[in-house]
Tab-separated table of C-alpha atoms in Angstrom:
chain	number	residue	atom	x	y	z
A	1176	MET	CA	0.000	0.000	0.000
A	1177	GLY	CA	1.182	3.528	-0.745
A	1178	GLU	CA	1.884	6.044	1.985
A	1179	MET	CA	-1.178	7.946	3.144
A	1180	ALA	CA	-1.280	11.612	2.125
A	1181	LYS	CA	-0.804	14.051	4.971
A	1182	PRO	CA	-3.958	15.984	5.848
A	1183	GLU	CA	-3.886	19.553	4.596
A	1184	LEU	CA	-3.207	22.065	7.354
A	1185	GLU	CA	-6.010	24.507	8.106
A	1186	SER	CA	-5.369	28.196	8.717
A	1187	THR	CA	-6.739	29.610	11.980
A	1188	ASP	CA	-8.735	32.090	9.851
A	1189	ILE	CA	-11.042	29.274	8.751
A	1190	ARG	CA	-12.030	28.358	12.332
A	1191	ASN	CA	-11.766	31.886	13.700
A	1192	LYS	CA	-13.184	34.247	11.089
A	1193	LEU	CA	-12.627	37.947	11.753
A	1194	GLU	CA	-16.051	39.443	11.147
A	1195	ASP	CA	-16.931	43.115	10.929
A	1196	LEU	CA	-18.896	44.024	14.069
A	1197	SER	CA	-19.289	47.723	13.238
A	1198	GLY	CA	-22.586	47.214	11.397
A	1199	ILE	CA	-21.250	48.501	8.049
A	1200	GLU	CA	-22.248	46.643	4.876
A	1201	ILE	CA	-19.812	46.533	1.960
A	1202	LYS	CA	-21.119	46.317	-1.621
A	1203	PRO	CA	-19.290	43.891	-3.933
A	1204	GLY	CA	-17.004	45.635	-6.414
A	1205	ASP	CA	-16.711	48.888	-4.428
A	1206	ASN	CA	-13.607	50.088	-2.621
A	1207	PRO	CA	-14.437	48.386	0.713
A	1208	TYR	CA	-13.010	51.248	2.793
A	1209	ASN	CA	-15.390	53.777	1.242
A	1210	ALA	CA	-18.417	52.083	2.837
A	1211	LEU	CA	-17.406	53.054	6.371
A	1212	ILE	CA	-16.146	56.511	5.365
A	1213	ASN	CA	-19.414	57.290	3.576
A	1214	ALA	CA	-21.531	55.912	6.425
A	1215	CYS	CA	-19.663	58.302	8.741
A	1216	HIS	CA	-19.897	61.230	6.295
A	1217	GLY	CA	-16.098	61.355	6.381
A	1218	ASN	CA	-16.253	62.504	10.005
A	1219	ALA	CA	-13.218	61.436	12.064
A	1220	ALA	CA	-15.143	61.205	15.363
A	1221	GLU	CA	-17.771	58.940	13.783
A	1222	ILE	CA	-15.070	56.773	12.179
A	1223	GLN	CA	-13.325	56.461	15.549
A	1224	SER	CA	-16.633	55.503	17.139
A	1225	LEU	CA	-17.160	52.644	14.679
A	1226	TYR	CA	-13.616	51.363	15.276
A	1227	ALA	CA	-14.431	51.415	18.994
A	1228	THR	CA	-17.728	49.592	18.413
A	1229	HIS	CA	-15.954	46.842	16.497
A	1230	ARG	CA	-13.165	46.175	18.974
A	1231	ILE	CA	-15.327	46.426	22.113
A	1232	ALA	CA	-17.982	44.107	20.640
A	1233	ARG	CA	-15.335	41.618	19.535
A	1234	ASN	CA	-13.655	41.529	22.943
A	1235	LEU	CA	-17.006	40.952	24.650
A	1236	GLN	CA	-17.760	38.173	22.170
A	1237	GLN	CA	-14.383	36.514	22.811
A	1238	LYS	CA	-14.629	36.963	26.588
A	1239	GLU	CA	-17.892	35.017	26.526
A	1240	LYS	CA	-16.181	32.229	24.593
A	1241	PHE	CA	-13.304	31.988	27.091
A	1242	LEU	CA	-15.618	31.939	30.113
A	1243	SER	CA	-18.340	29.741	28.623
A	1244	HIS	CA	-19.103	26.321	30.152
A	1245	GLU	CA	-19.007	25.062	26.556
A	1246	PHE	CA	-15.378	26.127	26.055
A	1247	LYS	CA	-13.507	23.286	24.322
A	1248	GLU	CA	-10.049	24.514	23.378
A	1249	LEU	CA	-7.898	27.319	22.029
A	1250	ILE	CA	-7.328	27.424	18.281
A	1251	ILE	CA	-3.690	26.460	17.801
A	1252	ASP	CA	-2.040	27.596	14.564
A	1253	PRO	CA	-0.736	24.373	12.941
A	1254	PHE	CA	1.673	26.239	10.633
A	1255	LEU	CA	3.344	28.236	13.401
A	1256	LEU	CA	3.392	25.154	15.640
A	1257	ARG	CA	5.479	23.289	13.036
A	1258	LEU	CA	7.774	26.243	12.441
A	1259	GLU	CA	8.420	26.632	16.171
A	1260	ASN	CA	8.697	22.868	16.831
A	1261	PRO	CA	10.638	21.433	13.865
A	1262	LYS	CA	10.527	17.904	15.349
A	1263	LEU	CA	6.788	17.734	14.620
A	1264	GLU	CA	7.412	17.728	10.869
A	1265	PRO	CA	11.108	17.984	9.948
A	1266	GLY	CA	11.731	20.186	6.928
A	1267	PHE	CA	8.295	21.859	7.099
A	1268	LYS	CA	8.029	25.122	5.174
A	1269	ASP	CA	5.042	27.476	5.177
A	1270	PRO	CA	3.619	27.226	1.626
A	1271	ARG	CA	1.402	30.338	1.916
A	1272	ASN	CA	2.984	33.158	-0.054
A	1273	CYS	CA	1.536	36.648	0.315
A	1274	LEU	CA	1.872	40.194	-1.041
A	1275	VAL	CA	1.198	43.027	1.410
A	1276	PHE	CA	1.773	46.640	2.365
A	1277	TRP	CA	2.726	46.972	6.018
A	1278	ALA	CA	3.026	49.950	8.338
A	1279	ARG	CA	5.954	49.432	10.715
A	1280	PRO	CA	5.609	50.723	14.295
A	1281	PRO	CA	8.030	53.482	15.381
A	1282	ASP	CA	10.350	53.096	18.351
A	1283	HIS	CA	7.976	54.558	20.964
A	1284	ILE	CA	5.230	52.107	19.970
A	1285	ILE	CA	7.707	49.207	20.112
A	1286	ARG	CA	8.574	50.247	23.695
A	1287	LEU	CA	4.896	50.140	24.651
A	1288	VAL	CA	4.377	46.810	22.927
A	1289	ILE	CA	7.319	45.202	24.749
A	1290	HIS	CA	5.754	46.244	28.049
A	1291	LEU	CA	2.412	44.723	27.026
A	1292	GLN	CA	4.039	41.489	25.869
A	1293	GLN	CA	5.910	41.095	29.157
A	1294	ALA	CA	2.687	41.534	31.141
A	1295	LEU	CA	0.853	39.013	28.948
A	1296	LYS	CA	3.705	36.515	29.243
A	1297	GLN	CA	3.411	36.665	33.031
A	1298	ALA	CA	-0.259	35.743	32.750
A	1299	ALA	CA	0.361	32.986	30.155
A	1300	PRO	CA	3.997	31.786	30.284
A	1301	ASN	CA	3.643	29.537	27.212
A	1302	LEU	CA	2.387	32.317	24.929
A	1303	TRP	CA	4.274	32.696	21.637
A	1304	LEU	CA	5.325	36.338	21.234
A	1305	MET	CA	5.791	38.111	17.921
A	1306	PRO	CA	9.450	39.251	17.757
A	1307	THR	CA	9.601	43.046	17.869
A	1308	TYR	CA	11.710	43.248	14.695
A	1309	ARG	CA	8.891	41.494	12.819
A	1310	MET	CA	6.021	43.626	14.111
A	1311	HIS	CA	3.722	45.223	11.588
A	1312	MET	CA	0.228	46.491	10.888
A	1313	THR	CA	-1.301	45.362	7.590
A	1314	THR	CA	-2.438	48.446	5.691
A	1315	LEU	CA	-3.416	46.403	2.639
A	1316	GLU	CA	-3.214	42.717	1.804
A	1317	ILE	CA	-3.079	42.134	-1.954
A	1318	ALA	CA	-2.907	38.336	-1.918
A	1319	HIS	CA	-2.414	35.435	0.483
A	1320	SER	CA	-1.892	31.680	0.310
A	1321	ARG	CA	-0.552	31.784	-3.259
A	1322	SER	CA	2.427	30.196	-4.996
A	1323	PRO	CA	5.723	32.108	-5.403
A	1324	ALA	CA	5.134	32.305	-9.171
A	1325	GLU	CA	1.679	33.838	-8.711
A	1326	ILE	CA	3.042	36.436	-6.308
A	1327	GLU	CA	5.950	37.202	-8.651
A	1328	SER	CA	3.543	38.058	-11.481
A	1329	MET	CA	1.597	40.390	-9.171
A	1330	VAL	CA	4.790	42.147	-8.050
A	1331	ALA	CA	5.744	42.685	-11.708
A	1332	LEU	CA	2.328	44.205	-12.402
A	1333	MET	CA	2.534	46.533	-9.393
A	1334	ARG	CA	6.191	47.549	-9.662
A	1335	PRO	CA	5.581	50.849	-11.534
A	1336	LYS	CA	3.383	52.067	-8.634
A	1337	LEU	CA	5.377	50.703	-5.683
A	1338	ALA	CA	7.145	54.008	-4.997
A	1339	SER	CA	3.896	56.008	-4.907
A	1340	LEU	CA	2.258	53.354	-2.724
A	1341	THR	CA	5.033	53.019	-0.155
A	1342	ASN	CA	5.576	56.802	0.006
A	1343	MET	CA	1.897	57.671	0.429
A	1344	PRO	CA	2.087	58.294	4.226
A	1345	PHE	CA	4.837	60.861	3.674
A	1346	THR	CA	2.339	63.339	2.239
A	1347	LYS	CA	-0.877	61.884	3.692
A	1348	ARG	CA	-0.458	61.808	7.476
A	1349	ALA	CA	-2.873	59.563	9.363
A	1350	ARG	CA	-2.804	59.368	13.165
A	1351	LEU	CA	-3.701	56.419	15.391
A	1352	VAL	CA	-4.470	56.660	19.114
A	1353	LYS	CA	-5.917	54.781	22.130
A	1354	PRO	CA	-4.108	51.399	22.107
A	1355	PHE	CA	-6.145	48.477	23.435
A	1356	ILE	CA	-5.561	44.722	23.750
A	1357	SER	CA	-7.840	42.794	21.381
A	1358	TYR	CA	-7.970	39.012	21.592
A	1359	ASP	CA	-9.658	35.820	20.470
A	1360	LEU	CA	-9.171	32.056	20.749
A	1361	SER	CA	-6.082	32.030	18.503
A	1362	ALA	CA	-4.155	35.259	19.083
A	1363	LEU	CA	-3.976	38.729	20.622
A	1364	ALA	CA	-3.060	42.130	19.267
A	1365	VAL	CA	-2.757	45.751	20.269
A	1366	SER	CA	-5.332	47.711	18.296
A	1367	PHE	CA	-5.578	51.442	17.656
A	1368	MET	CA	-8.293	53.868	16.571
A	1369	PRO	CA	-8.096	56.750	14.092
A	1370	ALA	CA	-7.509	60.064	15.875
A	1371	ALA	CA	-10.300	62.619	16.153
A	1372	GLY	CA	-8.872	65.865	17.521
A	1373	GLU	CA	-6.844	64.502	20.472
A	1374	ALA	CA	-3.667	66.332	21.511
A	1375	VAL	CA	-0.505	65.271	19.655
A	1376	LEU	CA	1.844	63.197	21.837
A	1377	SER	CA	4.256	61.657	19.299
A	1378	PRO	CA	7.832	62.852	18.801
A	1379	PRO	CA	8.015	65.556	16.092
A	1380	PRO	CA	9.215	64.623	12.587
A	1381	VAL	CA	12.938	64.784	11.889
A	1382	ALA	CA	14.023	68.317	10.916
A	1383	PRO	CA	13.917	69.953	8.487
A	1384	HIS	CA	10.304	69.136	7.751
A	1385	PRO	CA	8.696	70.173	4.411
A	1386	LYS	CA	6.509	73.217	5.093
A	1387	HIS	CA	3.915	72.264	2.482
A	1388	ILE	CA	3.017	69.008	4.289
A	1389	ASN	CA	0.421	69.277	7.042
A	1390	HIS	CA	1.814	67.322	9.997
A	1391	PRO	CA	-0.537	66.933	12.999
A	1392	GLY	CA	0.214	69.495	15.681
A	1393	LEU	CA	3.285	70.939	13.940
A	1394	LEU	CA	3.642	74.731	13.696
A	1395	GLY	CA	0.265	75.220	15.334
A	1396	ASN	CA	-1.592	73.034	12.849
A	1397	ASP	CA	-5.088	72.233	14.056
A	1398	THR	CA	-5.457	68.505	14.810
A	1399	ALA	CA	-9.194	68.657	14.162
A	1400	GLY	CA	-8.260	69.728	10.631
A	1401	SER	CA	-5.443	67.239	10.035
A	1402	ASP	CA	-7.457	64.374	11.555
A	1403	THR	CA	-10.108	64.679	8.845
A	1404	TYR	CA	-7.746	62.396	6.888
A	1405	THR	CA	-7.889	59.186	8.934
A	1406	TYR	CA	-6.077	55.865	8.726
A	1407	HIS	CA	-9.217	54.485	7.047
A	1408	HIS	CA	-8.817	57.145	4.339
A	1409	LEU	CA	-5.176	56.077	3.910
A	1410	ARG	CA	-6.237	52.445	3.494
A	1411	ARG	CA	-8.857	53.555	0.950
A	1412	ASP	CA	-6.266	55.465	-1.071
A	1413	VAL	CA	-3.713	52.638	-0.941
A	1414	PHE	CA	-6.453	50.272	-2.162
A	1415	ASP	CA	-7.348	52.574	-5.099
A	1416	GLU	CA	-3.709	53.084	-6.100
A	1417	ALA	CA	-3.006	49.347	-5.914
A	1418	LYS	CA	-6.119	48.500	-7.937
A	1419	SER	CA	-5.086	50.993	-10.629
A	1420	THR	CA	-2.173	48.668	-11.511
A	1421	GLY	CA	-4.653	46.029	-12.677
A	1422	VAL	CA	-3.821	43.604	-9.885
A	1423	GLU	CA	-6.674	41.656	-8.322
A	1424	ILE	CA	-6.918	42.465	-4.606
A	1425	GLY	CA	-7.792	39.418	-2.525
A	1426	SER	CA	-7.764	40.620	1.089
A	1427	ARG	CA	-8.968	38.041	3.630
A	1428	TYR	CA	-10.967	40.620	5.539
A	1429	VAL	CA	-11.749	44.311	5.566
A	1430	VAL	CA	-12.775	45.387	9.063
A	1431	PRO	CA	-12.401	48.646	11.004
A	1432	SER	CA	-9.247	47.517	12.772
A	1433	ALA	CA	-5.688	48.841	12.980
A	1434	HIS	CA	-3.695	46.286	14.918
A	1435	ILE	CA	-0.281	44.735	15.563
A	1436	THR	CA	-0.254	41.037	16.478
A	1437	LEU	CA	1.378	40.555	19.882
A	1438	GLY	CA	1.249	36.793	20.267
A	1439	ARG	CA	-0.417	33.463	19.536
A	1440	TYR	CA	-1.256	30.323	21.473
A	1441	LEU	CA	0.802	27.199	20.748
A	1442	THR	CA	-0.448	25.056	23.643
A	1443	GLN	CA	-3.555	24.631	25.772
A	1444	THR	CA	-1.443	24.537	28.964
A	1445	ASP	CA	-2.144	28.047	30.293
A	1446	HIS	CA	-5.894	27.930	29.594
A	1447	GLU	CA	-7.053	24.407	30.487
A	1448	THR	CA	-9.178	25.221	33.547
A	1449	PRO	CA	-11.982	27.759	34.068
A	1450	GLU	CA	-9.806	29.415	36.740
A	1451	GLN	CA	-6.922	29.842	34.297
A	1452	ARG	CA	-9.213	31.318	31.666
A	1453	GLN	CA	-10.802	33.690	34.162
A	1454	LYS	CA	-7.326	34.830	35.223
A	1455	TRP	CA	-6.351	35.361	31.567
A	1456	VAL	CA	-9.424	37.434	30.744
A	1457	GLN	CA	-8.906	39.481	33.923
A	1458	ALA	CA	-5.239	40.123	33.001
A	1459	ILE	CA	-6.323	41.527	29.626
A	1460	ASP	CA	-9.075	43.644	31.214
A	1461	ASP	CA	-6.531	45.016	33.717
A	1462	LEU	CA	-4.079	45.871	30.943
A	1463	ASN	CA	-6.779	47.705	29.014
A	1464	LYS	CA	-7.702	49.720	32.123
A	1465	TRP	CA	-4.021	50.576	32.567
A	1466	LEU	CA	-3.754	51.685	28.937
A	1467	GLU	CA	-6.833	53.881	29.211
A	1468	GLY	CA	-5.719	55.467	32.488
A	1469	GLU	CA	-1.941	55.700	32.079
A	1470	VAL	CA	-1.313	55.899	28.312
A	1471	TRP	CA	-4.300	57.367	26.451
A	1472	ASP	CA	-4.030	61.157	26.104
A	1473	VAL	CA	-1.270	61.252	28.767
A	1474	GLU	CA	1.286	63.979	28.116
A	1475	ASP	CA	4.898	63.264	29.202
A	1476	GLY	CA	3.918	59.766	30.383
A	1477	GLU	CA	6.260	56.799	30.521
A	1478	TYR	CA	4.723	55.414	27.320
A	1479	VAL	CA	3.337	57.090	24.196
A	1480	GLY	CA	0.231	55.485	22.730
A	1481	GLU	CA	-0.062	57.580	19.564
A	1482	TRP	CA	1.270	56.532	16.174
A	1483	ILE	CA	1.394	58.766	13.111
A	1484	VAL	CA	1.669	56.230	10.289
A	1485	GLY	CA	4.908	56.811	8.391
A	1486	GLN	CA	6.973	57.833	11.423
A	1487	GLU	CA	10.567	56.668	10.835
A	1488	ARG	CA	9.696	54.804	7.624
A	1489	GLY	CA	6.988	54.646	4.960
A	1490	LEU	CA	4.947	51.600	4.037
A	1491	ASP	CA	6.813	48.332	3.580
A	1492	ALA	CA	5.906	46.398	0.401
A	1493	ARG	CA	6.673	42.755	1.154
A	1494	ASN	CA	6.171	39.322	-0.285
A	1495	GLY	CA	6.910	35.721	0.639
A	1496	ALA	CA	5.862	33.472	3.522
A	1497	LEU	CA	5.213	36.430	5.811
A	1498	TRP	CA	2.326	35.271	7.999
A	1499	TYR	CA	4.448	35.700	11.146
A	1500	GLY	CA	6.486	38.721	10.096
A	1501	GLY	CA	8.818	36.953	7.659
A	1502	GLY	CA	9.255	37.350	3.909
A	1503	ARG	CA	11.304	39.992	2.122
A	1504	THR	CA	11.006	43.714	1.492
A	1505	ILE	CA	10.520	44.825	-2.101
A	1506	MET	CA	10.502	48.549	-1.276
A	1507	VAL	CA	10.113	50.794	1.799
A	1508	GLY	CA	8.765	54.317	1.546
A	1509	GLU	CA	10.305	57.501	2.949
A	1510	GLY	CA	9.672	58.197	6.608
A	1511	PHE	CA	9.481	61.451	8.550
């Protein structure tokens, strides 16, 4: 008898679909980011409110799952498990090639994230943590789970527009605020919301700064004015520019979320009992209270929770097996 074929590994996305809980409906064929912008009349405060609705509703939904009497297990990522434990399947390579545009967090956000990761690791010692040098926020996913040849043809199609895409945040400044731990049965992230008139807390751009570019809070610029262009607007414009190359955009999900993955579960060990799960949920709730009280809108605090996308570097166009921060850079845009 021939050797039995190995069962195909299943992505955590299949068992743990990220659904839009903001209440916005997207019409097929439209730029998906326009739906939320139009529903909010382009108003930054309304856009922020819908981002808040989504992440609060999702955390409540996931909290119920963790504390439910019907809880069965965490959703372990079989790809990451094999990459982290080579003995499970020697020679395993992640076959899922992707093409993305990432925003990379600046140094002050990395400092905050390290603090959050350390606190989470105390609550769940077996948690897998995303290495800081691999951290990213996906501004636009062009394709996922494709072959290298398929991705190569897409890169060739997009190459003439890569400079304008990766440099977009240099002239279009979008600000993110109010970090918050979001979680589910497979992973956790720190999520942000588009700014809506809050005071500027980030370090200023490196001098000299071009006078014709409106940077939030610089030279007396009104944040209420600069915040009319939100991170959701930036994602909309990146989508339109990418689509203009003729490439087919196959994002897995389009939800009002701006997040950096902090970690994933690779074992059930820390969450086997109801007491452990209660402790885990409480640890996340406590961290979110700390963020709201000690980081949000706090001037001269120990940590800065604001991120102006494009600080230090522009968008990072990447391809390869990059599900966990890997792959290679094709081009990085200019930072400020």
